[in-house]
PDB file of C-alpha atoms in Angstrom:
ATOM      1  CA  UNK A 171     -13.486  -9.812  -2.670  1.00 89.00           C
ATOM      2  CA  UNK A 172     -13.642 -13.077  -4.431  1.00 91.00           C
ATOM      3  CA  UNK A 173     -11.039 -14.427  -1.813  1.00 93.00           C
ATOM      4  CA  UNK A 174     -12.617 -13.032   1.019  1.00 93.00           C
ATOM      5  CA  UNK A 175     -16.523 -14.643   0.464  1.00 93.00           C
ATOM      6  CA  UNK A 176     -14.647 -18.116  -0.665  1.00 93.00           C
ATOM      7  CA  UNK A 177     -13.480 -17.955   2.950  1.00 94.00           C
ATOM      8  CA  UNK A 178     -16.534 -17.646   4.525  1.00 94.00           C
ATOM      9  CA  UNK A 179     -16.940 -21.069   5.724  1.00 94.00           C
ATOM     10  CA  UNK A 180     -13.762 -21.199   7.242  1.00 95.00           C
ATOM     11  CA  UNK A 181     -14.085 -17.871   9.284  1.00 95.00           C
ATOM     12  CA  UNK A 182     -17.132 -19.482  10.881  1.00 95.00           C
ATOM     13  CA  UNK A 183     -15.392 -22.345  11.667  1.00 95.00           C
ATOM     14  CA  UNK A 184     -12.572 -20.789  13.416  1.00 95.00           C
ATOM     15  CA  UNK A 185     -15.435 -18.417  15.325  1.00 95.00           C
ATOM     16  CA  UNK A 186     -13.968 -15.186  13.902  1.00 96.00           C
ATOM     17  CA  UNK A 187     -15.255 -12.015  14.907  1.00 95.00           C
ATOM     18  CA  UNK A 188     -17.444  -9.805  13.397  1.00 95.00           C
ATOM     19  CA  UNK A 189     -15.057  -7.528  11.814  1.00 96.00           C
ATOM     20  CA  UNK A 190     -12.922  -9.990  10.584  1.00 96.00           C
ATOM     21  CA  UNK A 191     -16.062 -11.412   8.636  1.00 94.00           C
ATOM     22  CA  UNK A 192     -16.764 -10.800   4.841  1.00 95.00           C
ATOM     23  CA  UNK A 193     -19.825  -8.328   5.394  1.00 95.00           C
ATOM     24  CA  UNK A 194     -17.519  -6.027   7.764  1.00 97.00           C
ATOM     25  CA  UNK A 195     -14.378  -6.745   5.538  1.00 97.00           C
ATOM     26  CA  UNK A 196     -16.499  -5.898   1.994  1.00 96.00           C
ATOM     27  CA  UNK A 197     -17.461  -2.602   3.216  1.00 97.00           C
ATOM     28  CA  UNK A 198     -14.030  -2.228   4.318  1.00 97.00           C
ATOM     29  CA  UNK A 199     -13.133  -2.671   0.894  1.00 95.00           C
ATOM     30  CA  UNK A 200     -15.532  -0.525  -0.797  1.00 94.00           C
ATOM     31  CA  UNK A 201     -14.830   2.693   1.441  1.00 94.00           C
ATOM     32  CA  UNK A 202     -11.200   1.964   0.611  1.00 92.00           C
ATOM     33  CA  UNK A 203     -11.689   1.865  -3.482  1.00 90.00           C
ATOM     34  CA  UNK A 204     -13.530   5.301  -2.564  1.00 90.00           C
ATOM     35  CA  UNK A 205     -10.233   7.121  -1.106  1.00 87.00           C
ATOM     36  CA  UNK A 206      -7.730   8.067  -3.394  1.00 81.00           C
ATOM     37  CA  UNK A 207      -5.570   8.933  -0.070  1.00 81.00           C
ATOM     38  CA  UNK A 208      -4.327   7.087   1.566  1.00 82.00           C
ATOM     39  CA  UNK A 209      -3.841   5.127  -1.570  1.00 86.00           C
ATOM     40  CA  UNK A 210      -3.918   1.377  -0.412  1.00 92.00           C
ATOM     41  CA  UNK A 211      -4.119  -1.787  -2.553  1.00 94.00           C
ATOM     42  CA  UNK A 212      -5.747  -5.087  -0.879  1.00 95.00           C
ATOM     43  CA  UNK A 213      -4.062  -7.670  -1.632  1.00 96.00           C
ATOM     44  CA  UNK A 214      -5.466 -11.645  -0.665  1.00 96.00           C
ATOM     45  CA  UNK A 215      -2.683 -14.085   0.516  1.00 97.00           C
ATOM     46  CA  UNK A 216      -4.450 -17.794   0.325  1.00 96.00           C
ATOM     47  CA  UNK A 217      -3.155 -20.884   1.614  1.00 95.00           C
ATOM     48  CA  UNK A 218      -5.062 -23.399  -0.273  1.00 89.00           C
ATOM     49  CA  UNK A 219      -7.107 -26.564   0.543  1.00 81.00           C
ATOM     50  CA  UNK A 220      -5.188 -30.211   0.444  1.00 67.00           C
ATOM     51  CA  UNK A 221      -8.222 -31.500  -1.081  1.00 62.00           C
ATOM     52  CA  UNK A 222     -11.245 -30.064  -2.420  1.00 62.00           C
ATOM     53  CA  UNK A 223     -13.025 -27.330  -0.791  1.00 73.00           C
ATOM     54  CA  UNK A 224     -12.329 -23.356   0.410  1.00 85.00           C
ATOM     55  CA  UNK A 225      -9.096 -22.248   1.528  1.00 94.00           C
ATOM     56  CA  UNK A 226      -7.036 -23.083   4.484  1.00 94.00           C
ATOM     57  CA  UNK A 227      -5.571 -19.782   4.944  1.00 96.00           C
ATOM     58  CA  UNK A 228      -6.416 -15.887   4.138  1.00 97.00           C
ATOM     59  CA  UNK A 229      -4.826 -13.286   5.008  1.00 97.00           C
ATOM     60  CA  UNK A 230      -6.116  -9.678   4.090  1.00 97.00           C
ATOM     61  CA  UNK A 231      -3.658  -6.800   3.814  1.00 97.00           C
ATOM     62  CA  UNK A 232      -3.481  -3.414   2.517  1.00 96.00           C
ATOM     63  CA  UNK A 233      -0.185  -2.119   0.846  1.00 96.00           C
ATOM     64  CA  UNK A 234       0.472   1.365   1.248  1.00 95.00           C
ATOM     65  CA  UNK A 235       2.690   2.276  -1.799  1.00 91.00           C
ATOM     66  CA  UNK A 236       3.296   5.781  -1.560  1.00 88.00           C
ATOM     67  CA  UNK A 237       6.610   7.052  -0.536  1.00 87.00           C
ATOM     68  CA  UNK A 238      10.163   5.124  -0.580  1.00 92.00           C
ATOM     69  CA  UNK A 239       8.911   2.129   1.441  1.00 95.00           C
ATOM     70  CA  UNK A 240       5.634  -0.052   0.921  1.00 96.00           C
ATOM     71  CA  UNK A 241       4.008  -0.616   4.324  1.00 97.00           C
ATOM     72  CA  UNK A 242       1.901  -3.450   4.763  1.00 97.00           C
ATOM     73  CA  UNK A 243      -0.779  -3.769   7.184  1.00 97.00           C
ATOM     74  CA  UNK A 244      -4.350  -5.910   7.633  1.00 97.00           C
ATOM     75  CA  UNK A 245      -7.136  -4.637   6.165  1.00 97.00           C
ATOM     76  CA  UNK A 246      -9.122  -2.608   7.917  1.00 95.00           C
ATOM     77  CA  UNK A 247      -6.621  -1.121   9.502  1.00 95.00           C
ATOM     78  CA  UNK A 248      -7.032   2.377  11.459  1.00 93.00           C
ATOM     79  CA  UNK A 249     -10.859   2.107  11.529  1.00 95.00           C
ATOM     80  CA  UNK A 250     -13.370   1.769  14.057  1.00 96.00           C
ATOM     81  CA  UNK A 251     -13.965  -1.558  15.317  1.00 97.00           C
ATOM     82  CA  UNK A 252     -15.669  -2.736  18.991  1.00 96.00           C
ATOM     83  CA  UNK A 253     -12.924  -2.196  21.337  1.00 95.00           C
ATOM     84  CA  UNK A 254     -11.806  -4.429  24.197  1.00 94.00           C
ATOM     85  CA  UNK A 255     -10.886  -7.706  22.187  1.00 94.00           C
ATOM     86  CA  UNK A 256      -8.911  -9.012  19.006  1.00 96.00           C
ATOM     87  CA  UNK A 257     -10.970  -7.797  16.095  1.00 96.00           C
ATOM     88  CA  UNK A 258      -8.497  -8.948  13.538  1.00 97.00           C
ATOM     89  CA  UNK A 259      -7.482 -12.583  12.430  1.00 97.00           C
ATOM     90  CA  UNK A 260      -5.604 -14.110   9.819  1.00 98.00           C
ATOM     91  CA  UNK A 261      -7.643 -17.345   9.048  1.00 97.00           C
ATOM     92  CA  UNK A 262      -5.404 -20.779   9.312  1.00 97.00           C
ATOM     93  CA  UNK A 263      -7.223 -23.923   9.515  1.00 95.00           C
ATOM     94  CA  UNK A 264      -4.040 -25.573  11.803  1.00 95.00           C
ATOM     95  CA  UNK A 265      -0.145 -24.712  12.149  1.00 96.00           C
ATOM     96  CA  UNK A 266       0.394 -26.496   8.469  1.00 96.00           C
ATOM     97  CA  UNK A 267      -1.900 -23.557   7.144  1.00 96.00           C
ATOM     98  CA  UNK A 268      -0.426 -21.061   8.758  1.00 97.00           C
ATOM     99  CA  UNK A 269       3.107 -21.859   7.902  1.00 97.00           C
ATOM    100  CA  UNK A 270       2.113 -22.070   4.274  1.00 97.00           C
ATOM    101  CA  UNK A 271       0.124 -18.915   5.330  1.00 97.00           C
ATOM    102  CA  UNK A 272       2.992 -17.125   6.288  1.00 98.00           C
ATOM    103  CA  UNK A 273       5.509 -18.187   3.459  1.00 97.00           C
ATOM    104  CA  UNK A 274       2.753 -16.933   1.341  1.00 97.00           C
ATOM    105  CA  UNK A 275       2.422 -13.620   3.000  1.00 97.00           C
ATOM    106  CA  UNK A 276       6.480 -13.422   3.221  1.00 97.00           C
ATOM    107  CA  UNK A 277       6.672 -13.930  -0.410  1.00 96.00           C
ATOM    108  CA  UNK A 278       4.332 -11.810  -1.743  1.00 96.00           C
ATOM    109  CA  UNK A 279       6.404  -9.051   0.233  1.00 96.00           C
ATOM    110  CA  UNK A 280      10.304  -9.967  -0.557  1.00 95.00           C
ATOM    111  CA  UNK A 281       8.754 -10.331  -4.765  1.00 95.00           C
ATOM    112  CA  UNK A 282       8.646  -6.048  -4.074  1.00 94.00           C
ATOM    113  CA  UNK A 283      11.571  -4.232  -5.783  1.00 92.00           C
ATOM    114  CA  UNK A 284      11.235  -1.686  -3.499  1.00 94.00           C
ATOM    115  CA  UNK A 285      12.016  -1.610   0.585  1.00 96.00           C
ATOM    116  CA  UNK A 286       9.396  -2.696   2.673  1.00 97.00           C
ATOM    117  CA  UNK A 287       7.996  -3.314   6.142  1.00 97.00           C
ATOM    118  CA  UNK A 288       4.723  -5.375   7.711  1.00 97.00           C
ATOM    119  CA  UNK A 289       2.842  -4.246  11.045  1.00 97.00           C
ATOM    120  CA  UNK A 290       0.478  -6.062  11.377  1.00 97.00           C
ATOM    121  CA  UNK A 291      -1.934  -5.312  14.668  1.00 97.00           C
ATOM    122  CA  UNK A 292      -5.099  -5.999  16.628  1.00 96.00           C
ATOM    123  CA  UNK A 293      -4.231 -10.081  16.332  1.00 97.00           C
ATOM    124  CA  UNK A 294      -5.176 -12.886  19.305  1.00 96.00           C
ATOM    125  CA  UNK A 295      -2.522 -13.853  21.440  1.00 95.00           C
ATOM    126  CA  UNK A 296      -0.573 -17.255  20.620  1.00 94.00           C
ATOM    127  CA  UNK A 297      -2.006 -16.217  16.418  1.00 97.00           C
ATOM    128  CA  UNK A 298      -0.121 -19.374  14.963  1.00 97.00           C
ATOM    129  CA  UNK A 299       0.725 -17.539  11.758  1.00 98.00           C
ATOM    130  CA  UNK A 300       2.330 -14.902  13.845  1.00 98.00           C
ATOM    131  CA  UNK A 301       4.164 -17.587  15.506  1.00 97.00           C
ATOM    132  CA  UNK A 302       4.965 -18.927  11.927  1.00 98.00           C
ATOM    133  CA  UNK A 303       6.254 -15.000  11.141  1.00 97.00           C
ATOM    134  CA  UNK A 304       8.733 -15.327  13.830  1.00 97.00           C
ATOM    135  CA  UNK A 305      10.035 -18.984  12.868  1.00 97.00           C
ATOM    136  CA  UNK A 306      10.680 -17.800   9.253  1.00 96.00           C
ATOM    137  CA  UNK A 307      12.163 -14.579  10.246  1.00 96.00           C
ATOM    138  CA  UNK A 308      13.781 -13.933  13.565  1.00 95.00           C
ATOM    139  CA  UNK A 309      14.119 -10.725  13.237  1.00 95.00           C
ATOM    140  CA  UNK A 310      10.671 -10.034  13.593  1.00 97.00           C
ATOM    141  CA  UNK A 311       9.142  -7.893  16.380  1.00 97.00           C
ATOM    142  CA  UNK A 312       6.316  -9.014  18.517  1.00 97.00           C
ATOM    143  CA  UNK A 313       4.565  -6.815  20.887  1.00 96.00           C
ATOM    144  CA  UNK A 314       1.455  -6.809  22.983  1.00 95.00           C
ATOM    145  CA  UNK A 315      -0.973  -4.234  24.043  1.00 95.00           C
ATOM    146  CA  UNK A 316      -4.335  -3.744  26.233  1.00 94.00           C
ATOM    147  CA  UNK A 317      -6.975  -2.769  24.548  1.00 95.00           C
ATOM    148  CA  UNK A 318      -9.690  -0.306  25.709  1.00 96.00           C
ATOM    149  CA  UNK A 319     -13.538  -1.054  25.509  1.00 96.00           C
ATOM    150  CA  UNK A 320     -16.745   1.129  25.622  1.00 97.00           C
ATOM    151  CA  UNK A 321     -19.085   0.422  28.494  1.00 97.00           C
ATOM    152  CA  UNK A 322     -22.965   1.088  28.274  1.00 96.00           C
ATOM    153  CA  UNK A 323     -24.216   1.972  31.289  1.00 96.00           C
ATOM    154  CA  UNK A 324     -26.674   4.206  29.850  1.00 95.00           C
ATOM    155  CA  UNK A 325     -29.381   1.675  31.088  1.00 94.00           C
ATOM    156  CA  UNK A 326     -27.933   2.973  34.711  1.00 93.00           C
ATOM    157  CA  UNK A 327     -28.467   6.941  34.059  1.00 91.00           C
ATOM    158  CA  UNK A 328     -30.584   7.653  37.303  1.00 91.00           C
ATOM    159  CA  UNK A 329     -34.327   9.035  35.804  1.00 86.00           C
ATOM    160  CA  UNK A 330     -33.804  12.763  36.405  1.00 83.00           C
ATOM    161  CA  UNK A 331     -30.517  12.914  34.386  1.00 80.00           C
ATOM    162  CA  UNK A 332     -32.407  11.638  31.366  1.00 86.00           C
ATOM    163  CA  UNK A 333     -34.799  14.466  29.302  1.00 85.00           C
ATOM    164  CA  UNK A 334     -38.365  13.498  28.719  1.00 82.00           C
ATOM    165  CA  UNK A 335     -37.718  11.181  26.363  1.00 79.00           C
ATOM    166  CA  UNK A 336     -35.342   8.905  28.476  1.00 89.00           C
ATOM    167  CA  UNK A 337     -33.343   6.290  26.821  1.00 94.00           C
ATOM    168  CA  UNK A 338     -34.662   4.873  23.410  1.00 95.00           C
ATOM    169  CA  UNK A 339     -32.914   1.082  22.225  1.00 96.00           C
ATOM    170  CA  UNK A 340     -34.289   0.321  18.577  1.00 97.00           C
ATOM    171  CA  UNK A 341     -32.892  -1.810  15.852  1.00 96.00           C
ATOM    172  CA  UNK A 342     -34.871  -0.206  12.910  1.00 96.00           C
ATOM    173  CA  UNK A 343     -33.234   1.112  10.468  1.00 95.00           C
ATOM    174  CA  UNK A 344     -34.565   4.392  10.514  1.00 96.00           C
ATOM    175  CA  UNK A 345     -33.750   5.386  14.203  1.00 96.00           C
ATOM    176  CA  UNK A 346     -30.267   4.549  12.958  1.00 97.00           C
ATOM    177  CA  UNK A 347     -30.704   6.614   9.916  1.00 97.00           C
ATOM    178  CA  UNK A 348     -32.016   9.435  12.429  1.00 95.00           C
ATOM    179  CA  UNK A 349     -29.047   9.368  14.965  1.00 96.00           C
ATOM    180  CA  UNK A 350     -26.270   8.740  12.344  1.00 97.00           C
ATOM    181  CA  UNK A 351     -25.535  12.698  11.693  1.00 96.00           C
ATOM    182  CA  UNK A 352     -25.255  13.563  15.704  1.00 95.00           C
ATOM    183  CA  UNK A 353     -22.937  10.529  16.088  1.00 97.00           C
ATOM    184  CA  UNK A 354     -21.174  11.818  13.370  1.00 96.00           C
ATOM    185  CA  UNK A 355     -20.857  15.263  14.249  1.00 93.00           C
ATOM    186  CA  UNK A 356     -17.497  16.568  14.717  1.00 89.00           C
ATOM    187  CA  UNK A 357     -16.133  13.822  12.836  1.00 94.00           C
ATOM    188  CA  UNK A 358     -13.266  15.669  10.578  1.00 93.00           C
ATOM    189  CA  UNK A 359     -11.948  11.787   9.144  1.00 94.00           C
ATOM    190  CA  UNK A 360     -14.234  11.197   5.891  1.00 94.00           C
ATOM    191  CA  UNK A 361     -12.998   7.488   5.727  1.00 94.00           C
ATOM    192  CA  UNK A 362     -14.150   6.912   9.923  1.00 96.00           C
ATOM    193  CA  UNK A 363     -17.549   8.751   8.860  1.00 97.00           C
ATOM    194  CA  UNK A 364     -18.200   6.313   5.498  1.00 97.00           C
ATOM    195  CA  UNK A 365     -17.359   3.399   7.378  1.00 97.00           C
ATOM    196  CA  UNK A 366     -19.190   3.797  10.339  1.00 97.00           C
ATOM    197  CA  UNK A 367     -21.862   4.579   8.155  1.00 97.00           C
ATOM    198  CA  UNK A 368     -21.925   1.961   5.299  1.00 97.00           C
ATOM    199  CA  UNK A 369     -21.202  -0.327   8.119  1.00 97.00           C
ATOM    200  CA  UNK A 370     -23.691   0.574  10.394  1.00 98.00           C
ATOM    201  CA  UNK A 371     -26.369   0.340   7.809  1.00 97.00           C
ATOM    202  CA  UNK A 372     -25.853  -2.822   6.617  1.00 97.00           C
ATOM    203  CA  UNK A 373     -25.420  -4.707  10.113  1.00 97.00           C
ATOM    204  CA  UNK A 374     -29.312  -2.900  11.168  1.00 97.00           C
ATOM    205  CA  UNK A 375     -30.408  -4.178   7.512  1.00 96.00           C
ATOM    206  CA  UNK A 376     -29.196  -7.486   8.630  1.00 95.00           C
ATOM    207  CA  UNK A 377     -30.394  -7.490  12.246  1.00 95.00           C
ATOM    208  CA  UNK A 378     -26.989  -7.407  14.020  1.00 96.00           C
ATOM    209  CA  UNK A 379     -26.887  -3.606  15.328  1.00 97.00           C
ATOM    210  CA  UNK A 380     -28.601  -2.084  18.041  1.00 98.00           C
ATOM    211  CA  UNK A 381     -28.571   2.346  18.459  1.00 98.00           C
ATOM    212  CA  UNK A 382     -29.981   3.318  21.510  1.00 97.00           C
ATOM    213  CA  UNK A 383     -30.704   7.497  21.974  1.00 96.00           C
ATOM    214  CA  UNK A 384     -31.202  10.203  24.508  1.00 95.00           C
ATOM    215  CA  UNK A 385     -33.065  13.107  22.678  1.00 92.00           C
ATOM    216  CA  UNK A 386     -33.844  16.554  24.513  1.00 90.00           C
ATOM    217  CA  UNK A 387     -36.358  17.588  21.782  1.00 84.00           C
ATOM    218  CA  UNK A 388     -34.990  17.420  18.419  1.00 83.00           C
ATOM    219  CA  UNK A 389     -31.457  17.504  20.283  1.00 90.00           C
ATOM    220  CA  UNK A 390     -29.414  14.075  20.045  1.00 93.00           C
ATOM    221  CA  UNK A 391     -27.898  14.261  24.040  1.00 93.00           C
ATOM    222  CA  UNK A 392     -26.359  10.530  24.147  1.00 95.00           C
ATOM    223  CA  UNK A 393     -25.820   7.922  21.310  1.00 96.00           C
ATOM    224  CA  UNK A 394     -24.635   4.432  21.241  1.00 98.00           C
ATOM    225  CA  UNK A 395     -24.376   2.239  18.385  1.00 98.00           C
ATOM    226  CA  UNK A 396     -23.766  -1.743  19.563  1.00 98.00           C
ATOM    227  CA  UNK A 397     -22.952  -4.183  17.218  1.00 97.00           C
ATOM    228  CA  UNK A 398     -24.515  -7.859  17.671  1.00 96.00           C
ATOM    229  CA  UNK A 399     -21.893 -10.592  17.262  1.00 92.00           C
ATOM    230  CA  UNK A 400     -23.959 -13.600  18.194  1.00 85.00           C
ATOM    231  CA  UNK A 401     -24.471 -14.015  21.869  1.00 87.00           C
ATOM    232  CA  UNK A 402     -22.155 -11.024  22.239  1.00 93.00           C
ATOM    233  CA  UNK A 403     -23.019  -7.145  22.544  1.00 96.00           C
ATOM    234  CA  UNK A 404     -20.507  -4.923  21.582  1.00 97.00           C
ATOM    235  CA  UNK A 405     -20.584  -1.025  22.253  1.00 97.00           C
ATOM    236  CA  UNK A 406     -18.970  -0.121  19.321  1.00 98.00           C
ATOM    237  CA  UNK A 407     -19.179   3.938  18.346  1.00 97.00           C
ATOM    238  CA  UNK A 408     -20.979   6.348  20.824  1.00 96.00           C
ATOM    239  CA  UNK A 409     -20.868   9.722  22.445  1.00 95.00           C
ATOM    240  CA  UNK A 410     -22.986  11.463  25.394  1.00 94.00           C
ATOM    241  CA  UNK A 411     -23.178  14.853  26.961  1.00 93.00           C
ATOM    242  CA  UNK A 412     -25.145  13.108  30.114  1.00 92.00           C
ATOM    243  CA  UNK A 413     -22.790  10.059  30.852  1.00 93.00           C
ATOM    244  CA  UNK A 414     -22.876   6.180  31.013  1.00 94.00           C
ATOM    245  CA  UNK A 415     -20.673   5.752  28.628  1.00 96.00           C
ATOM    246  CA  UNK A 416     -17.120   4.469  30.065  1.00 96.00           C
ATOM    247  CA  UNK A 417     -13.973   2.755  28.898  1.00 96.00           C
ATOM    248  CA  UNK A 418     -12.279   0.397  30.704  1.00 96.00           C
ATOM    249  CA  UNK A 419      -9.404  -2.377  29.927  1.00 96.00           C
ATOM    250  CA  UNK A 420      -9.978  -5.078  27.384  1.00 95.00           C
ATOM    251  CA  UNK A 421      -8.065  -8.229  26.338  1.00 95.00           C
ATOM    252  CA  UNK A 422      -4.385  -7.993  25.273  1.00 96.00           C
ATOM    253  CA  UNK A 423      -4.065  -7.578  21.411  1.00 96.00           C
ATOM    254  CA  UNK A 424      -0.843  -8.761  19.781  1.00 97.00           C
ATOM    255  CA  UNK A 425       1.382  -7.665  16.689  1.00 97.00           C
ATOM    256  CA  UNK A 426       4.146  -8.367  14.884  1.00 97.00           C
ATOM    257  CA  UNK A 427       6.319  -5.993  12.095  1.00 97.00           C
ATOM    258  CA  UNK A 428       9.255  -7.145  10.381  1.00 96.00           C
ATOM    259  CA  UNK A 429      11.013  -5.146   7.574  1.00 95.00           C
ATOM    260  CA  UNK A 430      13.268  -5.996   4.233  1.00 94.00           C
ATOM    261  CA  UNK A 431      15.387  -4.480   1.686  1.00 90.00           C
ATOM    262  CA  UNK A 432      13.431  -5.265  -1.859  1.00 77.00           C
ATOM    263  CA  UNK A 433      14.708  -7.293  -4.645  1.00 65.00           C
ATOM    264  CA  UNK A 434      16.426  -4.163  -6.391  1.00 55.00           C
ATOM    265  CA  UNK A 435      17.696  -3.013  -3.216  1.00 48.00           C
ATOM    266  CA  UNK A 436      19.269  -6.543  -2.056  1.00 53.00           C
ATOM    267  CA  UNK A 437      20.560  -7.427  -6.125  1.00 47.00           C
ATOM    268  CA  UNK A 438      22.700  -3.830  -5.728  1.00 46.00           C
ATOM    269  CA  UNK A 439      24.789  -4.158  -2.674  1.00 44.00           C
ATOM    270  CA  UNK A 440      25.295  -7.963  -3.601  1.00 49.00           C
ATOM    271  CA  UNK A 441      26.983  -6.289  -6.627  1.00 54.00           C
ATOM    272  CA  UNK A 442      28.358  -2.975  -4.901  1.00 49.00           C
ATOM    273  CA  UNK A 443      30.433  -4.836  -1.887  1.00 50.00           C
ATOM    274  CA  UNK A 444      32.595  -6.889  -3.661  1.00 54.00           C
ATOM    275  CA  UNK A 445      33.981  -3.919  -5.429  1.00 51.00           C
ATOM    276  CA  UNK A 446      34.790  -1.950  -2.466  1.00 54.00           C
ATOM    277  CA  UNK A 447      38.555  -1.258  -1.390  1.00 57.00           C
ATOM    278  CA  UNK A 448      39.085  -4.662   0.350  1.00 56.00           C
ATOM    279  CA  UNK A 449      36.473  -6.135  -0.430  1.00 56.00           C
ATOM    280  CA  UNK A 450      36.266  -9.754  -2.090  1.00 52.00           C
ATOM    281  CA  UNK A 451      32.942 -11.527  -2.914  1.00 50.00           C
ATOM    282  CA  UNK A 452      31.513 -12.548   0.340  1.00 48.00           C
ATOM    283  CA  UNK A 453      30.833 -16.315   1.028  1.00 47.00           C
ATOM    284  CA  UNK A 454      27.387 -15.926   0.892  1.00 44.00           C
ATOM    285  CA  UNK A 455      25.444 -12.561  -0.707  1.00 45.00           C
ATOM    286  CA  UNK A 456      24.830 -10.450   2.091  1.00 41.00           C
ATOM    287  CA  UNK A 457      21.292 -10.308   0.964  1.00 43.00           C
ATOM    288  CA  UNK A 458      18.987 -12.452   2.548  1.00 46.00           C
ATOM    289  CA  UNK A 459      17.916 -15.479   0.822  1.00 43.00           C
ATOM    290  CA  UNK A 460      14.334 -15.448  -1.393  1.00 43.00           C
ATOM    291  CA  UNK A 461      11.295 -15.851   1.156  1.00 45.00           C
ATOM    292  CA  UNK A 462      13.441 -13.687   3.844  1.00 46.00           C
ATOM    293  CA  UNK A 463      13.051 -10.305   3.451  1.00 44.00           C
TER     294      UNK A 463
END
């Protein structure tokens, strides 16, 4: 967390979104440390400054450790964000950062005595320290996606669809407080709920969410919470039994997953292969070098 609110200056330089800011990225953290499943440890890879001042580089991830193979992904991963653009980023100041950014992350990863792999998702196109991924380690996969987004056209719901009431906007933290358990209804995923939730409640504390309603009596017929990313509105977690709520195609999203052996792993068949029937110590270990995988 330390990491994370050092780097504030440089998200806002680089114009990263919302959820790839420290307010959405603490609570991330804090629902996380309240899960004992899946077990995941954040873990802050920093490329630092060439002279005084923040960092040049962060990258966020989450290690999942249980089972035979650590996974690696960014934090954050699997829960709700805005739809219909990149909402992750790994921070680099310029290409220099995010080469350093990338040995860093690469490192942290092949230090692991046990087999690993990195999927990383939800990232820009042309991310330079996915570009520096692929330099260091061909091998790597890159693949692109569309992403959906969530359309309000509540403010389009013809008059005599609409109950009494009609359609309510409010950014007061008690109309959130009030709609929170219909949006939430159904929900079976406690870390979704806690998240939407803690996260929810501290963007309307801070001005930068918007819920707008459709009650029939005490009844919650259509919600919508928005989150307010400057200029930018983004429909974010909703549902409605009377319509204007839509998805449609977003920008491409980007990712990259590479895997490697771990340092027990590649120091036993190093060993192993030279003793085999035939075998003779190969010119080079058959284990990838340190800062390879």
């Amino acid at each position: 967390m330390r990491e994370l609110h050092a780097a504030v200056p440089l998200a806002r330089d680089l114009r990263a979104p919302l959820t790839a800011s420290a307010p959405w990225l603490t609570t991330v953290l804090s629902v996380q440390s309240a899960h004992r499943r899946p077990r995941l440890t954040p873990v802050a890879v920093v490329a630092g400054p060439r002279g005084s001042g923040g960092p040049d580089g962060l990258a966020l991830l989450a290690l999942a450790t249980a089972g035979p193979v650590v996974t690696a992904t960014l934090l954050g991963d699997g829960l709700p964000v805005p739809g219909g653009r990149p909402a992750a980023r790994l921070l680099a100041r310029d290409d220099d950062a995010a080469d350093r950014l990338a040995a860093g992350m690469l490192g942290v990863l092949t230090a692991l005595r046990r087999p690993w792999r990195m999927r990383l998702t939800g990232l820009p196109l042309g991310d330079p320290t996915v570009r520096a991924l692929v330099r260091r380690r061909p091998d790597a996969v890159v693949a692109s996606a569309r992403s959906a987004r969530l359309v309000d056209d509540l403010d389009a719901l013809p008059a005599d669809a609409l109950p009494a009431g009609g359609l309510v906007r409010s950014r007061d933290a008690r109309d959130l407080d009030a709609a929170l358990p219909g949006l939430l209804a159904g929900v079976r995923d406690r870390r979704t709920t806690d998240l939407v939730r803690a996260a929810a409640r501290l963007h309307a504390a801070a001005g930068r969410l918007e819920v707008a309603t459709v009650r029939d009596g005490g009844r919650l017929r259509a919600g919508l919470l928005t989150l307010l990313d400057g200029g930018d509105r983004l429909p974010w977690w909703g549902r409605s039994e009377v319509g204007g709520l839509r998805e449609e195609r977003g920008a491409p999203l980007v990712g990259v997953s590479l895997a490697g052996r771990g340092s027990v792993v590649r120091a036993v068949v190093d060993r192993v292969v030279p003793l085999l029937p035939g075998g003779s110590p190969p010119a080079r270990p058959l284990s990838r070098p340190a800062g390879t995988g």
